[in-house]
Amino acid sequence: MALLAVTCSTVALGGQGPGESFPLVEAVECRPRGGLPNALAKLATGGEVRVAYIGGSITAANGWRPMTTRWLAQTYPDAKVVEINAAIGGTGSDLGVFRFRRDVLEHKPALVFIEFAVNDGGFAPDLILRTMEGMVRQARSQDSTIDICFVYTLTDGMVPTLAAGKFPRSASAMEKVADYYGIPSIHMGMEVVRLHKEGKLVLRAAPRTAEEKAALGDKIVFSADGVHPHAETGHKLYLEAIVRSFQKMRGVGTAGARPPLPPLTQGNYENARLVPVSRATMSAGWRRLDPQKDALAGRFSKYLPDLHVAAQAGESLSLRFRGTYVGFMDLLGPDCGQVVVSIDDGPPVMVARFDAYSTYHRIGSFAAGRDLPAGVHTVKVTLDGTPLDKAAILSRLNNRMDDPKRFEGLSWYVSQVMLIGDLE
């Protein structure tokens, strides 16, 4: 049987066209647009104000997110600011739009920050338009008074584009959605770029010796890896951008409900949702992991509450659905392997659930089928028994197998079905 192979950890089977061009938007720190009038009014009035944050590892970190929450609480002392942390490291808007209802909207926030520009960096603009608009339309359909703010971060690889006065492609695509819906946006990294151009900031440094530290002088060290800011420097600069931008947005916009708008992008992911994988048909070898008894299930219970595992080659799950998209929210890790995915009469596709980062377990996802013809489809996922050279895979990022026993097995841990449509 000939198999197509997909090896990345958060993947979509079907063309994303990562090389397609898109007009880049002028780089500015803040575009207030319609502002945040409802959230700011609630903060000024007092009472409970729920603020949600969804994004990747930069938002998940102990950095700009909790700093912003503390700043809001200090700035508006009559309000009880409640933080909703819905960030998951290493994930983009392609998963975020499916979990947005459950992880954000169910908590009834007044304000939502959405941060995916870095992790969406390799996505096609068309996909970004559909996922970002999907989240906006989900929020507006539930409660049109919810205020949303797009926030953008950076990597050192994005700095040349920003220094030339343009947003990178991912943020430029997001700006199109923000323009259409009047959503304010903040690029938290513009001051980082300015300081770097002036020679006052180093984007990436990990000095170990006294000599290396002395060589940096009084320069600000933004991060150790060019992506994840240090809390005391990079995240502090991100917070300062939030503060300046909120000052610009005071008095902007009119509080109240917003009228519904027709979609900007046909096929946007407004109807994306998660369904527990327990609703699929499973072969006999599957086990549901009890988060009260299993350490792995307990660790991931917030986002993967219905975690199942199969460990033997040939074990499978299948489901029938009426819709256009199906995928899975799962784990990658040391004891994971690969699965074979088939939809209807299409060719089988091999999807790796072990990669060069898999020295630990982390949340991932993959699309088994997207942009499917409207109608009823059947998807089947089968554990593959082909041995993996895990040491070679890890070596791509200079990682090593510390304990070979941890890397035994070819398991698949899965919790949620990502669906646009309905199960049959």
Coordinates of C-alpha atoms in Angstrom, one line a residue:
M1 CA 0.0 0.0 0.0
A2 CA 1.5 3.3 -1.1
L3 CA 1.3 6.0 1.6
L4 CA 1.6 9.7 1.6
A5 CA 3.6 11.0 4.6
V6 CA 3.1 14.0 6.8
T7 CA 5.7 14.6 9.5
C8 CA 5.0 17.9 11.2
S9 CA 3.3 18.1 14.6
T10 CA 0.4 20.4 13.9
V11 CA -0.6 19.7 10.4
A12 CA -3.4 20.1 7.8
L13 CA -3.8 17.4 5.2
G14 CA -4.7 19.5 2.1
G15 CA -3.1 22.4 0.4
Q16 CA -2.3 25.4 2.6
G17 CA -0.1 26.9 -0.1
P18 CA 2.5 28.4 2.3
G19 CA 4.3 30.0 -0.6
E20 CA 1.5 32.2 -1.8
S21 CA 2.0 35.9 -1.8
F22 CA -0.1 38.4 0.1
P23 CA 0.2 42.3 0.2
L24 CA 2.0 43.3 3.3
V25 CA 0.5 45.9 5.6
E26 CA 2.3 49.0 6.9
A27 CA 3.8 48.3 10.3
V28 CA 2.4 50.4 13.1
E29 CA 2.2 49.7 16.8
C30 CA -1.5 50.2 17.2
R31 CA -4.5 50.6 15.0
P32 CA -7.4 51.5 17.4
R33 CA -10.2 51.0 14.8
G34 CA -13.4 50.5 16.7
G35 CA -11.6 50.3 20.0
L36 CA -12.6 48.4 23.1
P37 CA -15.6 50.5 24.3
N38 CA -17.6 47.8 26.0
A39 CA -14.6 46.4 28.0
L40 CA -13.3 49.8 29.0
A41 CA -16.7 50.9 30.2
K42 CA -17.0 47.8 32.3
L43 CA -13.5 48.2 33.7
A44 CA -14.3 51.8 34.6
T45 CA -17.7 51.0 36.1
G46 CA -16.4 48.2 38.4
G47 CA -17.6 44.7 39.1
E48 CA -16.3 41.5 37.5
V49 CA -14.6 41.8 34.1
R50 CA -13.4 38.6 32.5
V51 CA -10.3 38.9 30.2
A52 CA -9.4 36.0 28.0
Y53 CA -6.1 35.3 26.3
I54 CA -5.7 32.7 23.5
G55 CA -2.5 32.1 21.7
G56 CA 0.7 30.1 21.7
S57 CA 3.7 29.7 24.1
I58 CA 4.4 33.4 24.2
T59 CA 1.0 34.0 25.7
A60 CA 1.2 30.8 27.8
A61 CA 4.4 32.1 29.4
N62 CA 4.6 34.0 32.7
G63 CA 4.9 37.2 30.8
W64 CA 2.8 39.8 29.0
R65 CA -0.5 37.9 29.8
P66 CA -0.3 38.0 33.6
M67 CA 1.5 41.4 33.4
T68 CA -1.5 42.8 31.4
T69 CA -4.0 41.3 33.9
R70 CA -2.1 42.9 36.8
W71 CA -1.9 46.2 35.0
L72 CA -5.6 46.2 34.2
A73 CA -6.4 45.4 37.9
Q74 CA -4.1 48.3 39.1
T75 CA -5.4 50.8 36.5
Y76 CA -9.1 50.0 37.2
P77 CA -9.1 49.2 41.0
D78 CA -12.9 49.2 41.2
A79 CA -13.1 46.3 38.8
K80 CA -12.5 42.6 39.6
V81 CA -10.3 41.5 36.7
V82 CA -10.6 37.7 36.2
E83 CA -8.0 36.2 33.8
I84 CA -9.0 33.3 31.5
N85 CA -5.8 31.7 30.2
A86 CA -6.5 29.7 27.0
A87 CA -3.0 29.7 25.6
I88 CA -1.3 26.4 24.4
G89 CA 2.3 26.4 23.4
G90 CA 3.2 25.4 19.9
T91 CA -0.3 25.8 18.5
G92 CA -1.8 28.2 16.0
S93 CA -5.1 29.6 15.0
D94 CA -5.9 26.4 13.0
L95 CA -6.4 24.7 16.4
G96 CA -7.5 27.8 18.3
V97 CA -10.6 28.3 16.2
F98 CA -11.8 24.8 17.0
R99 CA -11.4 25.3 20.8
F100 CA -12.4 28.9 20.9
R101 CA -16.0 28.2 22.0
R102 CA -15.0 25.8 24.8
D103 CA -11.8 27.4 26.1
V104 CA -12.8 31.1 25.7
L105 CA -16.5 31.8 25.0
E106 CA -17.9 29.4 27.6
H107 CA -16.2 31.6 30.2
K108 CA -18.2 34.7 29.0
P109 CA -15.3 37.1 28.6
A110 CA -15.8 40.9 28.2
L111 CA -12.4 41.2 26.4
V112 CA -10.4 38.7 24.4
F113 CA -6.8 39.0 23.3
I114 CA -5.9 36.7 20.3
E115 CA -2.2 36.1 19.7
F116 CA -1.2 33.7 16.8
A117 CA 1.0 35.7 14.4
V118 CA 4.2 33.8 15.2
N119 CA 2.8 30.3 15.2
D120 CA 0.7 31.1 12.0
G121 CA 3.9 32.3 10.3
G122 CA 4.0 29.4 7.9
F123 CA 0.3 29.3 7.1
A124 CA -1.3 30.4 3.9
P125 CA -3.1 33.7 4.2
D126 CA -6.3 32.1 3.1
L127 CA -6.2 29.7 6.1
I128 CA -5.4 32.6 8.4
L129 CA -8.4 34.6 7.1
R130 CA -10.7 31.7 7.7
T131 CA -9.5 30.8 11.2
M132 CA -9.3 34.4 12.5
E133 CA -12.6 35.3 11.0
G134 CA -14.1 32.2 12.5
M135 CA -13.1 33.2 16.0
V136 CA -14.5 36.7 15.5
R137 CA -17.8 35.4 14.2
Q138 CA -18.1 32.8 16.9
A139 CA -17.7 35.6 19.5
R140 CA -20.1 38.1 17.7
S141 CA -22.8 35.4 17.3
Q142 CA -22.6 34.5 21.0
D143 CA -22.4 38.1 22.4
S144 CA -21.8 41.0 20.0
T145 CA -20.6 43.2 23.0
I146 CA -17.5 41.1 23.5
D147 CA -14.5 43.2 22.6
I148 CA -11.6 41.5 20.8
C149 CA -8.0 42.7 20.3
F150 CA -5.6 41.1 17.9
V151 CA -2.0 41.2 19.3
Y152 CA 1.1 40.4 17.4
T153 CA 4.5 39.2 18.6
L154 CA 7.7 38.5 16.7
T155 CA 10.6 36.3 16.1
D156 CA 14.1 37.5 15.1
G157 CA 13.3 36.2 11.6
M158 CA 10.4 38.7 11.3
V159 CA 12.5 41.7 12.3
P160 CA 13.9 42.6 8.9
T161 CA 10.4 42.8 7.4
L162 CA 9.2 44.9 10.4
A163 CA 12.3 47.1 10.2
A164 CA 11.5 47.8 6.6
G165 CA 8.1 49.1 7.6
K166 CA 5.9 46.2 6.9
F167 CA 4.1 43.5 8.9
P168 CA 5.0 39.9 8.1
R169 CA 2.5 37.9 6.0
S170 CA 0.6 36.3 9.0
A171 CA -0.1 39.6 10.7
S172 CA -0.9 41.3 7.4
A173 CA -3.6 38.6 6.8
M174 CA -5.0 39.1 10.3
E175 CA -5.1 42.9 9.6
K176 CA -7.6 42.3 6.8
V177 CA -10.0 40.6 9.3
A178 CA -9.4 43.4 11.8
D179 CA -10.1 46.0 9.2
Y180 CA -13.4 44.4 8.2
Y181 CA -14.7 43.9 11.7
G182 CA -13.3 47.1 13.3
I183 CA -11.1 45.1 15.7
P184 CA -8.2 47.0 17.2
S185 CA -4.7 45.5 16.8
I186 CA -1.5 45.9 18.7
H187 CA 1.9 44.9 17.5
M188 CA 3.8 44.5 20.7
G189 CA 7.2 44.2 19.0
M190 CA 7.5 47.5 17.3
E191 CA 9.5 49.0 20.1
V192 CA 11.7 45.9 20.1
V193 CA 12.5 46.5 16.4
R194 CA 13.3 50.2 17.1
L195 CA 15.7 49.4 19.9
H196 CA 17.3 46.8 17.8
K197 CA 17.9 49.2 14.9
E198 CA 19.4 51.7 17.3
G199 CA 21.8 49.0 18.6
K200 CA 20.3 49.1 22.1
L201 CA 18.8 45.6 22.0
V202 CA 20.0 42.1 21.2
L203 CA 17.3 39.9 19.8
R204 CA 19.0 36.6 20.8
A205 CA 21.7 35.9 23.3
A206 CA 22.5 33.3 26.0
P207 CA 25.6 34.6 27.7
R208 CA 27.1 32.0 30.1
T209 CA 30.5 33.5 31.1
A210 CA 31.3 36.8 32.7
E211 CA 33.2 37.7 29.5
E212 CA 30.1 37.0 27.3
K213 CA 27.9 39.1 29.7
A214 CA 30.4 41.9 29.7
A215 CA 30.5 41.9 25.9
L216 CA 26.8 42.8 25.8
G217 CA 27.4 45.9 27.9
D218 CA 24.2 47.7 28.7
K219 CA 22.2 46.3 25.8
I220 CA 18.8 44.8 26.4
V221 CA 18.7 41.1 25.8
F222 CA 15.3 40.3 24.3
S223 CA 15.4 36.5 24.4
A224 CA 17.6 33.5 24.5
D225 CA 16.2 32.0 21.3
G226 CA 14.9 34.8 19.2
V227 CA 11.3 33.9 19.9
H228 CA 10.4 33.6 23.6
P229 CA 11.1 36.9 25.4
H230 CA 12.7 37.1 28.8
A231 CA 10.1 38.2 31.3
E232 CA 12.1 41.1 32.6
T233 CA 13.0 42.5 29.2
G234 CA 11.0 41.3 26.2
H235 CA 7.7 40.7 27.9
K236 CA 8.1 44.0 29.7
L237 CA 8.4 45.7 26.3
Y238 CA 5.3 43.9 25.2
L239 CA 3.4 45.1 28.2
E240 CA 4.5 48.7 27.6
A241 CA 3.1 48.4 24.1
I242 CA -0.2 47.3 25.5
V243 CA -0.3 50.3 27.9
R244 CA 0.5 52.8 25.2
S245 CA -2.1 51.3 22.9
F246 CA -4.8 51.3 25.6
Q247 CA -4.2 55.0 26.1
K248 CA -4.8 55.5 22.3
M249 CA -8.0 53.5 22.5
R250 CA -9.6 55.4 25.4
G251 CA -12.7 57.2 24.1
V252 CA -12.6 55.3 20.8
G253 CA -15.8 53.6 19.6
T254 CA -19.3 53.4 21.0
A255 CA -20.4 50.9 23.7
G256 CA -23.2 48.6 22.9
A257 CA -24.2 45.7 20.6
R258 CA -22.7 45.4 17.2
P259 CA -24.8 44.8 14.1
P260 CA -24.1 41.5 12.3
L261 CA -22.0 41.6 9.2
P262 CA -21.9 39.2 6.2
P263 CA -18.8 37.0 6.1
L264 CA -15.6 38.5 4.7
T265 CA -14.4 35.0 3.6
Q266 CA -16.5 32.3 2.2
G267 CA -15.7 29.0 4.0
N268 CA -14.6 30.7 7.2
Y269 CA -14.5 28.5 10.3
E270 CA -17.3 30.1 12.2
N271 CA -18.8 26.6 12.8
A272 CA -15.6 25.0 14.0
R273 CA -16.0 23.0 17.2
L274 CA -14.7 20.1 19.3
V275 CA -16.4 16.8 19.9
P276 CA -15.2 14.2 22.4
V277 CA -13.4 11.4 20.7
S278 CA -15.4 8.9 22.8
R279 CA -18.2 9.5 20.2
A280 CA -16.1 7.7 17.6
T281 CA -16.2 4.0 17.0
M282 CA -13.1 2.4 18.5
S283 CA -11.5 -1.0 18.2
A284 CA -11.2 -3.2 21.3
G285 CA -7.7 -2.1 22.3
W286 CA -8.5 1.5 23.2
R287 CA -8.4 2.8 26.9
R288 CA -9.8 5.9 28.4
L289 CA -7.3 7.5 30.8
D290 CA -8.7 8.6 34.1
P291 CA -7.2 12.0 35.0
Q292 CA -7.6 11.2 38.7
K293 CA -5.4 8.1 38.4
D294 CA -3.2 8.7 35.3
A295 CA -0.5 11.3 35.6
L296 CA -0.4 12.1 31.9
A297 CA -4.2 12.5 31.6
G298 CA -4.2 14.6 34.8
R299 CA -1.5 17.0 33.4
F300 CA -3.5 17.6 30.2
S301 CA -7.0 17.4 31.6
K302 CA -7.8 21.1 31.1
Y303 CA -7.6 20.9 27.3
L304 CA -7.8 17.1 26.8
P305 CA -10.6 16.0 29.2
D306 CA -11.5 12.8 27.2
L307 CA -8.0 11.4 26.6
H308 CA -7.9 7.9 25.1
V309 CA -4.8 5.8 24.1
A310 CA -4.2 2.9 21.9
A311 CA -0.8 1.2 21.9
Q312 CA -0.9 -1.7 19.4
A313 CA -0.5 -1.5 15.7
G314 CA -3.8 -2.1 13.9
E315 CA -6.0 -0.5 16.5
S316 CA -8.3 2.1 14.9
L317 CA -11.1 4.5 15.3
S318 CA -13.6 5.7 12.8
L319 CA -16.5 8.0 12.5
R320 CA -19.1 9.2 10.0
F321 CA -19.9 12.9 9.8
R322 CA -21.8 15.3 7.6
G323 CA -19.6 18.3 6.9
T324 CA -16.5 19.7 5.3
Y325 CA -13.7 19.4 7.9
V326 CA -12.5 16.7 10.3
G327 CA -9.3 16.6 12.4
F328 CA -8.0 15.5 15.8
M329 CA -6.6 17.2 18.9
D330 CA -4.1 14.8 20.5
L331 CA -0.6 14.5 22.1
L332 CA 2.8 14.0 20.7
G333 CA 5.5 12.5 22.9
P334 CA 8.4 10.1 23.5
D335 CA 6.2 6.9 23.3
C336 CA 4.2 8.0 20.3
G337 CA 4.4 6.7 16.8
Q338 CA 2.4 7.4 13.6
V339 CA -1.1 6.8 12.3
V340 CA -2.6 6.1 8.9
V341 CA -5.5 8.3 8.0
S342 CA -8.1 7.5 5.2
I343 CA -11.2 9.4 4.2
D344 CA -13.9 7.8 2.1
D345 CA -12.1 6.3 -0.9
G346 CA -9.1 8.6 -0.8
P347 CA -5.5 7.5 -0.5
P348 CA -4.1 6.6 2.9
V349 CA -1.9 9.3 4.5
M350 CA 0.7 8.6 7.2
V351 CA 0.8 11.2 10.0
A352 CA 3.7 11.2 12.5
R353 CA 2.8 11.9 16.1
F354 CA 6.5 11.8 17.1
D355 CA 8.9 14.6 16.0
A356 CA 12.2 16.2 16.8
Y357 CA 10.7 18.0 19.8
S358 CA 9.3 14.8 21.3
T359 CA 11.4 14.5 24.4
Y360 CA 8.2 15.4 26.3
H361 CA 4.5 15.2 25.8
R362 CA 2.7 18.2 24.3
I363 CA -0.6 19.0 22.7
G364 CA -0.9 18.8 18.9
S365 CA -3.5 18.5 16.2
F366 CA -3.9 17.5 12.6
A367 CA -6.6 17.9 10.0
A368 CA -7.6 14.6 8.5
G369 CA -9.6 16.4 5.8
R370 CA -10.4 20.0 5.0
D371 CA -12.4 21.6 2.3
L372 CA -14.3 18.3 1.7
P373 CA -17.3 18.3 -0.5
A374 CA -20.5 19.0 1.5
G375 CA -22.1 15.7 2.5
V376 CA -21.5 12.5 4.5
H377 CA -17.9 11.3 4.9
T378 CA -16.2 8.4 6.8
V379 CA -12.7 8.9 8.3
K380 CA -10.6 6.1 9.7
V381 CA -7.4 6.4 11.7
T382 CA -5.2 3.3 12.3
L383 CA -2.1 2.9 14.4
D384 CA 0.9 2.0 12.2
G385 CA 3.4 -0.5 13.5
T386 CA 6.4 0.7 11.4
P387 CA 9.4 1.2 13.7
L388 CA 10.7 4.8 13.9
D389 CA 14.3 5.8 14.2
K390 CA 13.5 8.1 17.1
A391 CA 17.1 8.9 17.9
A392 CA 17.7 10.1 14.3
I393 CA 14.5 12.2 14.4
L394 CA 15.5 13.8 17.7
S395 CA 19.0 14.6 16.4
R396 CA 17.5 17.0 13.9
L397 CA 17.2 19.5 16.7
N398 CA 20.2 18.1 18.7
N399 CA 17.9 16.3 21.1
R400 CA 18.8 13.0 22.6
M401 CA 17.1 9.9 24.1
D402 CA 18.0 10.3 27.8
D403 CA 16.3 7.0 28.7
P404 CA 15.5 4.7 25.8
K405 CA 12.7 3.0 27.7
R406 CA 10.8 6.3 27.7
F407 CA 10.8 6.2 23.9
E408 CA 9.5 2.7 23.5
G409 CA 6.1 2.3 22.0
L410 CA 4.2 3.7 19.1
S411 CA 1.1 4.9 20.9
W412 CA -1.5 7.4 19.9
Y413 CA -3.2 9.6 22.6
V414 CA -6.2 11.5 21.3
S415 CA -9.0 13.5 23.0
Q416 CA -11.0 15.6 20.7
V417 CA -12.4 15.5 17.1
M418 CA -12.1 18.9 15.3
L419 CA -15.2 19.2 13.3
I420 CA -17.0 21.5 10.9
G421 CA -20.3 19.6 10.6
D422 CA -22.2 17.0 12.6
L423 CA -21.6 13.4 13.5
E424 CA -24.0 11.0 11.9

